[in-house]
PDB file of C-alpha atoms in Angstrom:
ATOM      1  CA  UNK A  28     105.831 125.632  69.003  1.00 42.00           C
ATOM      2  CA  UNK A  29     103.698 124.120  71.732  1.00 48.00           C
ATOM      3  CA  UNK A  30     100.327 122.651  70.785  1.00 49.00           C
ATOM      4  CA  UNK A  31      97.592 123.682  73.273  1.00 50.00           C
ATOM      5  CA  UNK A  32      96.336 120.776  75.376  1.00 48.00           C
ATOM      6  CA  UNK A  33      99.267 118.522  74.455  1.00 46.00           C
ATOM      7  CA  UNK A  34     101.640 117.797  77.313  1.00 52.00           C
ATOM      8  CA  UNK A  35     105.247 117.191  76.258  1.00 53.00           C
ATOM      9  CA  UNK A  36     106.712 113.840  77.258  1.00 60.00           C
ATOM     10  CA  UNK A  37     110.338 112.849  77.423  1.00 65.00           C
ATOM     11  CA  UNK A  38     109.596 109.174  77.941  1.00 66.00           C
ATOM     12  CA  UNK A  39     110.413 108.400  74.302  1.00 71.00           C
ATOM     13  CA  UNK A  40     113.979 109.677  74.805  1.00 76.00           C
ATOM     14  CA  UNK A  41     114.923 107.484  77.775  1.00 78.00           C
ATOM     15  CA  UNK A  42     115.813 104.296  75.892  1.00 78.00           C
ATOM     16  CA  UNK A  43     117.824 106.042  73.126  1.00 83.00           C
ATOM     17  CA  UNK A  44     119.659 107.947  75.872  1.00 84.00           C
ATOM     18  CA  UNK A  45     120.438 104.675  77.649  1.00 83.00           C
ATOM     19  CA  UNK A  46     121.842 103.102  74.472  1.00 83.00           C
ATOM     20  CA  UNK A  47     123.858 106.251  73.769  1.00 87.00           C
ATOM     21  CA  UNK A  48     125.448 106.125  77.219  1.00 89.00           C
ATOM     22  CA  UNK A  49     126.079 102.388  76.734  1.00 83.00           C
ATOM     23  CA  UNK A  50     127.762 103.006  73.354  1.00 86.00           C
ATOM     24  CA  UNK A  51     129.947 105.781  74.735  1.00 88.00           C
ATOM     25  CA  UNK A  52     130.933 103.709  77.770  1.00 87.00           C
ATOM     26  CA  UNK A  53     131.766 100.723  75.550  1.00 82.00           C
ATOM     27  CA  UNK A  54     134.375 102.789  73.689  1.00 85.00           C
ATOM     28  CA  UNK A  55     136.406 102.894  76.921  1.00 87.00           C
ATOM     29  CA  UNK A  56     136.620  99.111  77.287  1.00 84.00           C
ATOM     30  CA  UNK A  57     137.565  96.121  75.133  1.00 83.00           C
ATOM     31  CA  UNK A  58     134.602  94.356  73.538  1.00 81.00           C
ATOM     32  CA  UNK A  59     135.143  91.227  75.651  1.00 83.00           C
ATOM     33  CA  UNK A  60     134.477  93.337  78.761  1.00 87.00           C
ATOM     34  CA  UNK A  61     131.765  95.727  77.562  1.00 86.00           C
ATOM     35  CA  UNK A  62     130.556  95.072  74.000  1.00 87.00           C
ATOM     36  CA  UNK A  63     128.718  97.614  71.891  1.00 88.00           C
ATOM     37  CA  UNK A  64     124.917  97.331  71.526  1.00 87.00           C
ATOM     38  CA  UNK A  65     125.274  96.152  67.928  1.00 89.00           C
ATOM     39  CA  UNK A  66     127.583  93.336  69.086  1.00 89.00           C
ATOM     40  CA  UNK A  67     124.945  92.209  71.560  1.00 88.00           C
ATOM     41  CA  UNK A  68     122.385  92.372  68.740  1.00 90.00           C
ATOM     42  CA  UNK A  69     124.640  90.124  66.637  1.00 90.00           C
ATOM     43  CA  UNK A  70     124.854  87.665  69.542  1.00 90.00           C
ATOM     44  CA  UNK A  71     121.082  87.687  69.780  1.00 90.00           C
ATOM     45  CA  UNK A  72     120.761  86.989  66.052  1.00 93.00           C
ATOM     46  CA  UNK A  73     123.093  83.985  66.371  1.00 91.00           C
ATOM     47  CA  UNK A  74     120.956  82.598  69.196  1.00 90.00           C
ATOM     48  CA  UNK A  75     117.839  83.303  67.184  1.00 89.00           C
ATOM     49  CA  UNK A  76     119.144  81.556  64.063  1.00 87.00           C
ATOM     50  CA  UNK A  77     120.133  78.475  66.034  1.00 88.00           C
ATOM     51  CA  UNK A  78     116.673  78.259  67.605  1.00 85.00           C
ATOM     52  CA  UNK A  79     118.138  78.227  71.123  1.00 88.00           C
ATOM     53  CA  UNK A  80     116.790  81.662  72.007  1.00 89.00           C
ATOM     54  CA  UNK A  81     113.153  80.618  71.616  1.00 91.00           C
ATOM     55  CA  UNK A  82     113.801  77.426  73.585  1.00 91.00           C
ATOM     56  CA  UNK A  83     115.276  79.248  76.574  1.00 90.00           C
ATOM     57  CA  UNK A  84     112.741  82.068  76.396  1.00 90.00           C
ATOM     58  CA  UNK A  85     109.870  79.578  76.237  1.00 90.00           C
ATOM     59  CA  UNK A  86     111.246  77.663  79.225  1.00 89.00           C
ATOM     60  CA  UNK A  87     111.404  80.829  81.334  1.00 90.00           C
ATOM     61  CA  UNK A  88     107.913  81.952  80.346  1.00 91.00           C
ATOM     62  CA  UNK A  89     106.497  78.497  81.081  1.00 91.00           C
ATOM     63  CA  UNK A  90     108.004  78.548  84.570  1.00 91.00           C
ATOM     64  CA  UNK A  91     106.753  82.101  85.146  1.00 91.00           C
ATOM     65  CA  UNK A  92     103.258  81.155  84.010  1.00 91.00           C
ATOM     66  CA  UNK A  93     103.148  78.134  86.316  1.00 92.00           C
ATOM     67  CA  UNK A  94     104.430  79.803  89.489  1.00 92.00           C
ATOM     68  CA  UNK A  95     102.733  83.169  88.966  1.00 93.00           C
ATOM     69  CA  UNK A  96      99.429  81.582  87.954  1.00 93.00           C
ATOM     70  CA  UNK A  97      99.340  79.410  91.072  1.00 94.00           C
ATOM     71  CA  UNK A  98     100.205  82.452  93.207  1.00 94.00           C
ATOM     72  CA  UNK A  99      97.304  84.427  91.694  1.00 93.00           C
ATOM     73  CA  UNK A 100      94.779  81.733  92.602  1.00 93.00           C
ATOM     74  CA  UNK A 101      96.026  81.256  96.183  1.00 94.00           C
ATOM     75  CA  UNK A 102      96.480  84.991  96.836  1.00 92.00           C
ATOM     76  CA  UNK A 103      92.983  85.798  95.555  1.00 88.00           C
ATOM     77  CA  UNK A 104      91.392  83.206  97.850  1.00 90.00           C
ATOM     78  CA  UNK A 105      93.496  83.833 100.960  1.00 92.00           C
ATOM     79  CA  UNK A 106      93.661  87.620 100.521  1.00 89.00           C
ATOM     80  CA  UNK A 107      89.889  87.910 100.155  1.00 85.00           C
ATOM     81  CA  UNK A 108      89.289  85.654 103.147  1.00 88.00           C
ATOM     82  CA  UNK A 109      91.773  87.639 105.247  1.00 89.00           C
ATOM     83  CA  UNK A 110      90.142  90.915 104.275  1.00 85.00           C
ATOM     84  CA  UNK A 111      86.702  89.660 105.273  1.00 81.00           C
ATOM     85  CA  UNK A 112      87.544  87.600 108.364  1.00 85.00           C
ATOM     86  CA  UNK A 113      89.656  88.934 111.221  1.00 88.00           C
ATOM     87  CA  UNK A 114      90.417  85.384 112.402  1.00 91.00           C
ATOM     88  CA  UNK A 115      91.926  84.482 109.020  1.00 90.00           C
ATOM     89  CA  UNK A 116      93.821  87.778 108.964  1.00 90.00           C
ATOM     90  CA  UNK A 117      95.278  87.190 112.428  1.00 90.00           C
ATOM     91  CA  UNK A 118      96.313  83.667 111.397  1.00 92.00           C
ATOM     92  CA  UNK A 119      98.140  84.579 108.178  1.00 90.00           C
ATOM     93  CA  UNK A 120      99.743  87.871 109.289  1.00 89.00           C
ATOM     94  CA  UNK A 121     102.700  86.206 111.091  1.00 90.00           C
ATOM     95  CA  UNK A 122     103.162  83.818 108.166  1.00 89.00           C
ATOM     96  CA  UNK A 123     103.223  86.670 105.653  1.00 88.00           C
ATOM     97  CA  UNK A 124     105.732  88.543 107.784  1.00 87.00           C
ATOM     98  CA  UNK A 125     107.946  85.463 108.073  1.00 88.00           C
ATOM     99  CA  UNK A 126     107.930  84.523 104.388  1.00 88.00           C
ATOM    100  CA  UNK A 127     108.362  88.100 103.161  1.00 87.00           C
ATOM    101  CA  UNK A 128     111.408  88.541 105.417  1.00 88.00           C
ATOM    102  CA  UNK A 129     113.151  85.618 103.702  1.00 88.00           C
ATOM    103  CA  UNK A 130     114.587  86.311 100.228  1.00 88.00           C
ATOM    104  CA  UNK A 131     112.764  83.963  97.818  1.00 87.00           C
ATOM    105  CA  UNK A 132     116.025  82.796  96.281  1.00 87.00           C
ATOM    106  CA  UNK A 133     117.002  81.364  99.693  1.00 89.00           C
ATOM    107  CA  UNK A 134     114.399  78.652  99.082  1.00 90.00           C
ATOM    108  CA  UNK A 135     116.013  77.560  95.804  1.00 87.00           C
ATOM    109  CA  UNK A 136     118.570  75.095  97.282  1.00 87.00           C
ATOM    110  CA  UNK A 137     115.850  73.429  99.372  1.00 90.00           C
ATOM    111  CA  UNK A 138     113.384  73.151  96.492  1.00 88.00           C
ATOM    112  CA  UNK A 139     116.134  71.645  94.331  1.00 87.00           C
ATOM    113  CA  UNK A 140     116.895  69.083  97.016  1.00 88.00           C
ATOM    114  CA  UNK A 141     113.212  68.141  97.286  1.00 88.00           C
ATOM    115  CA  UNK A 142     112.111  68.360  93.642  1.00 85.00           C
ATOM    116  CA  UNK A 143     115.428  68.110  91.808  1.00 82.00           C
ATOM    117  CA  UNK A 144     116.867  70.535  89.272  1.00 80.00           C
ATOM    118  CA  UNK A 145     114.152  71.401  86.805  1.00 79.00           C
ATOM    119  CA  UNK A 146     110.891  73.186  86.207  1.00 84.00           C
ATOM    120  CA  UNK A 147     109.065  72.239  89.407  1.00 88.00           C
ATOM    121  CA  UNK A 148     111.702  73.535  91.819  1.00 89.00           C
ATOM    122  CA  UNK A 149     111.843  76.906  90.031  1.00 91.00           C
ATOM    123  CA  UNK A 150     108.036  77.145  89.882  1.00 92.00           C
ATOM    124  CA  UNK A 151     107.891  76.666  93.671  1.00 93.00           C
ATOM    125  CA  UNK A 152     110.418  79.488  94.188  1.00 92.00           C
ATOM    126  CA  UNK A 153     108.370  81.765  91.915  1.00 93.00           C
ATOM    127  CA  UNK A 154     105.197  80.897  93.820  1.00 94.00           C
ATOM    128  CA  UNK A 155     106.791  81.720  97.186  1.00 93.00           C
ATOM    129  CA  UNK A 156     108.095  85.032  95.847  1.00 92.00           C
ATOM    130  CA  UNK A 157     104.752  86.214  94.469  1.00 92.00           C
ATOM    131  CA  UNK A 158     102.039  84.857  96.761  1.00 93.00           C
ATOM    132  CA  UNK A 159     102.686  86.868  99.955  1.00 91.00           C
ATOM    133  CA  UNK A 160     102.854  90.409  98.492  1.00 91.00           C
ATOM    134  CA  UNK A 161      99.829  89.657  96.309  1.00 92.00           C
ATOM    135  CA  UNK A 162      97.880  88.345  99.309  1.00 92.00           C
ATOM    136  CA  UNK A 163      98.608  91.508 101.282  1.00 91.00           C
ATOM    137  CA  UNK A 164      97.584  93.781  98.402  1.00 88.00           C
ATOM    138  CA  UNK A 165      94.268  91.979  97.926  1.00 88.00           C
ATOM    139  CA  UNK A 166      93.650  91.876 101.689  1.00 88.00           C
ATOM    140  CA  UNK A 167      94.165  95.651 101.920  1.00 85.00           C
ATOM    141  CA  UNK A 168      91.768  96.174  99.018  1.00 81.00           C
ATOM    142  CA  UNK A 169      89.041  94.113 100.677  1.00 79.00           C
ATOM    143  CA  UNK A 170      89.524  95.893 104.002  1.00 80.00           C
ATOM    144  CA  UNK A 171      89.191  99.276 102.266  1.00 74.00           C
ATOM    145  CA  UNK A 172      85.580  98.506 101.288  1.00 70.00           C
ATOM    146  CA  UNK A 173      83.222 100.787 103.206  1.00 63.00           C
ATOM    147  CA  UNK A 174      80.999  99.027 105.708  1.00 63.00           C
ATOM    148  CA  UNK A 175      77.960 100.976 104.524  1.00 64.00           C
ATOM    149  CA  UNK A 176      78.137  99.316 101.108  1.00 66.00           C
ATOM    150  CA  UNK A 177      78.129  95.860 102.669  1.00 66.00           C
ATOM    151  CA  UNK A 178      75.276  96.723 105.034  1.00 68.00           C
ATOM    152  CA  UNK A 179      73.221  98.193 102.197  1.00 71.00           C
ATOM    153  CA  UNK A 180      73.658  95.030 100.154  1.00 69.00           C
ATOM    154  CA  UNK A 181      72.639  92.873 103.110  1.00 70.00           C
ATOM    155  CA  UNK A 182      69.540  95.007 103.716  1.00 70.00           C
ATOM    156  CA  UNK A 183      68.593  94.428 100.087  1.00 67.00           C
ATOM    157  CA  UNK A 184      68.804  90.676 100.719  1.00 69.00           C
ATOM    158  CA  UNK A 185      72.238  89.805  99.309  1.00 71.00           C
ATOM    159  CA  UNK A 186      73.669  86.492 100.487  1.00 71.00           C
ATOM    160  CA  UNK A 187      77.398  85.764 100.946  1.00 69.00           C
ATOM    161  CA  UNK A 188      77.933  84.731  97.344  1.00 73.00           C
ATOM    162  CA  UNK A 189      76.155  87.822  96.046  1.00 72.00           C
ATOM    163  CA  UNK A 190      78.191  90.021  98.382  1.00 72.00           C
ATOM    164  CA  UNK A 191      81.375  88.456  97.061  1.00 70.00           C
ATOM    165  CA  UNK A 192      80.397  88.831  93.386  1.00 68.00           C
ATOM    166  CA  UNK A 193      78.619  92.197  93.440  1.00 68.00           C
ATOM    167  CA  UNK A 194      80.351  94.093  96.257  1.00 71.00           C
ATOM    168  CA  UNK A 195      83.757  92.688  97.152  1.00 70.00           C
ATOM    169  CA  UNK A 196      84.901  91.686  93.673  1.00 72.00           C
ATOM    170  CA  UNK A 197      84.198  95.005  91.886  1.00 71.00           C
ATOM    171  CA  UNK A 198      85.561  97.067  94.773  1.00 70.00           C
ATOM    172  CA  UNK A 199      88.816  95.107  94.959  1.00 73.00           C
ATOM    173  CA  UNK A 200      89.618  95.182  91.227  1.00 75.00           C
ATOM    174  CA  UNK A 201      92.039  98.134  91.588  1.00 75.00           C
ATOM    175  CA  UNK A 202      93.826  96.345  94.439  1.00 77.00           C
ATOM    176  CA  UNK A 203      93.873  93.150  92.382  1.00 81.00           C
ATOM    177  CA  UNK A 204      95.559  94.895  89.445  1.00 82.00           C
ATOM    178  CA  UNK A 205      98.142  96.327  91.835  1.00 82.00           C
ATOM    179  CA  UNK A 206      98.690  92.841  93.225  1.00 86.00           C
ATOM    180  CA  UNK A 207      99.276  91.504  89.726  1.00 87.00           C
ATOM    181  CA  UNK A 208     101.946  94.105  88.993  1.00 86.00           C
ATOM    182  CA  UNK A 209     103.741  93.580  92.295  1.00 87.00           C
ATOM    183  CA  UNK A 210     103.473  89.809  92.099  1.00 90.00           C
ATOM    184  CA  UNK A 211     104.763  89.611  88.541  1.00 90.00           C
ATOM    185  CA  UNK A 212     107.819  91.734  89.293  1.00 88.00           C
ATOM    186  CA  UNK A 213     108.669  89.625  92.337  1.00 89.00           C
ATOM    187  CA  UNK A 214     108.052  86.396  90.423  1.00 91.00           C
ATOM    188  CA  UNK A 215     110.175  87.492  87.454  1.00 91.00           C
ATOM    189  CA  UNK A 216     113.136  88.409  89.656  1.00 90.00           C
ATOM    190  CA  UNK A 217     112.885  85.115  91.522  1.00 90.00           C
ATOM    191  CA  UNK A 218     112.699  83.192  88.240  1.00 90.00           C
ATOM    192  CA  UNK A 219     115.893  84.708  86.862  1.00 88.00           C
ATOM    193  CA  UNK A 220     117.778  84.248  90.139  1.00 88.00           C
ATOM    194  CA  UNK A 221     116.657  80.621  90.491  1.00 89.00           C
ATOM    195  CA  UNK A 222     117.696  79.828  86.913  1.00 86.00           C
ATOM    196  CA  UNK A 223     121.121  81.349  87.551  1.00 86.00           C
ATOM    197  CA  UNK A 224     121.644  79.121  90.593  1.00 83.00           C
ATOM    198  CA  UNK A 225     120.421  75.770  89.363  1.00 74.00           C
ATOM    199  CA  UNK A 226     118.956  75.249  85.903  1.00 76.00           C
ATOM    200  CA  UNK A 227     119.997  74.015  82.493  1.00 78.00           C
ATOM    201  CA  UNK A 228     117.690  76.353  80.587  1.00 85.00           C
ATOM    202  CA  UNK A 229     116.127  79.807  80.658  1.00 86.00           C
ATOM    203  CA  UNK A 230     117.239  83.414  80.460  1.00 89.00           C
ATOM    204  CA  UNK A 231     118.874  83.296  83.892  1.00 89.00           C
ATOM    205  CA  UNK A 232     120.895  80.295  82.732  1.00 89.00           C
ATOM    206  CA  UNK A 233     122.020  82.297  79.683  1.00 90.00           C
ATOM    207  CA  UNK A 234     123.326  85.093  81.923  1.00 90.00           C
ATOM    208  CA  UNK A 235     125.032  82.704  84.339  1.00 90.00           C
ATOM    209  CA  UNK A 236     126.633  80.577  81.621  1.00 90.00           C
ATOM    210  CA  UNK A 237     127.780  83.655  79.716  1.00 89.00           C
ATOM    211  CA  UNK A 238     129.572  84.890  82.818  1.00 88.00           C
ATOM    212  CA  UNK A 239     131.227  81.522  83.399  1.00 88.00           C
ATOM    213  CA  UNK A 240     132.660  81.347  79.868  1.00 88.00           C
ATOM    214  CA  UNK A 241     133.512  85.061  79.738  1.00 88.00           C
ATOM    215  CA  UNK A 242     131.017  85.931  76.982  1.00 89.00           C
ATOM    216  CA  UNK A 243     129.950  89.471  77.887  1.00 91.00           C
ATOM    217  CA  UNK A 244     127.682  89.706  74.813  1.00 91.00           C
ATOM    218  CA  UNK A 245     125.671  86.693  75.996  1.00 91.00           C
ATOM    219  CA  UNK A 246     125.422  88.140  79.510  1.00 92.00           C
ATOM    220  CA  UNK A 247     124.153  91.483  78.213  1.00 92.00           C
ATOM    221  CA  UNK A 248     121.783  89.730  75.800  1.00 92.00           C
ATOM    222  CA  UNK A 249     120.183  87.934  78.735  1.00 90.00           C
ATOM    223  CA  UNK A 250     119.994  91.158  80.756  1.00 91.00           C
ATOM    224  CA  UNK A 251     118.348  93.002  77.862  1.00 91.00           C
ATOM    225  CA  UNK A 252     115.807  90.201  77.431  1.00 91.00           C
ATOM    226  CA  UNK A 253     114.992  90.235  81.160  1.00 90.00           C
ATOM    227  CA  UNK A 254     114.311  93.959  81.097  1.00 89.00           C
ATOM    228  CA  UNK A 255     112.475  93.861  77.764  1.00 89.00           C
ATOM    229  CA  UNK A 256     110.028  91.154  78.845  1.00 89.00           C
ATOM    230  CA  UNK A 257     109.303  92.940  82.127  1.00 88.00           C
ATOM    231  CA  UNK A 258     108.718  96.210  80.252  1.00 86.00           C
ATOM    232  CA  UNK A 259     106.409  94.553  77.717  1.00 87.00           C
ATOM    233  CA  UNK A 260     104.390  92.898  80.487  1.00 85.00           C
ATOM    234  CA  UNK A 261     104.040  96.223  82.295  1.00 82.00           C
ATOM    235  CA  UNK A 262     103.145  98.225  79.173  1.00 80.00           C
ATOM    236  CA  UNK A 263     100.972  95.775  77.242  1.00 81.00           C
ATOM    237  CA  UNK A 264      99.272  93.853  80.049  1.00 79.00           C
ATOM    238  CA  UNK A 265      99.211  95.421  83.498  1.00 78.00           C
ATOM    239  CA  UNK A 266      98.776  99.065  82.502  1.00 76.00           C
ATOM    240  CA  UNK A 267      95.912  98.114  80.204  1.00 76.00           C
ATOM    241  CA  UNK A 268      94.240  96.112  82.949  1.00 74.00           C
ATOM    242  CA  UNK A 269      94.681  99.012  85.367  1.00 70.00           C
ATOM    243  CA  UNK A 270      93.193 101.517  82.910  1.00 71.00           C
ATOM    244  CA  UNK A 271      90.320  99.139  82.215  1.00 69.00           C
ATOM    245  CA  UNK A 272      89.281  99.130  85.877  1.00 66.00           C
ATOM    246  CA  UNK A 273      90.371 102.652  86.778  1.00 62.00           C
ATOM    247  CA  UNK A 274      86.743 103.737  87.077  1.00 58.00           C
ATOM    248  CA  UNK A 275      86.315 101.518  90.149  1.00 54.00           C
ATOM    249  CA  UNK A 276      88.677 103.790  92.087  1.00 52.00           C
ATOM    250  CA  UNK A 277      86.108 106.580  92.073  1.00 51.00           C
ATOM    251  CA  UNK A 278      83.311 104.366  93.456  1.00 50.00           C
TER     252      UNK A 278
END
């Protein structure tokens, strides 16, 4: 029976379907090649009991917070300036094109040479991965502001600061939320890749080390954590922010 006004959704069935396919596929392989989901859960419990899981998870989140947070600040400033000023836009466009053409993980060996193996080198890689796409998204949002709105505000006596606060900032909130989503996904991928190449901690290190010692359960545990954290960030943070400022899209 279909309830009027209620649209059916199959989103709830996607994850159970994925685990069902995983379980069925695991029956075709030995557990040291493709373990069952419950075996991965047991591996996770062992890491949790030892306290190592929280240590590695905290290290990854700290690096993500540092690199992504710095990228937000720089992208907001540069993207807004590029959207307002054509001179700034012309100056940064070749740089954005250059940096976005280079895979962020390619910078990891250089950052490790300069800063050593540790938090700072990974934070720099995360920053490089996130700042350019976020800058472009914010720049496009500023450029999309209608000229009539700016002229009307100036006629009413608004100065540059008032234009920025009362015209540009509200109008670019949808673009800013899009920039956050894009930047976080790029930053998270760069974080995991950088930890796999040169780190002694983090979720990426768990995946890399598990592969080196042939522990498929540890590898899959790290993969599940990577996907779970990204899904939680998308569902609990970015979608809520986007819904909060959805009304600006109609203005």
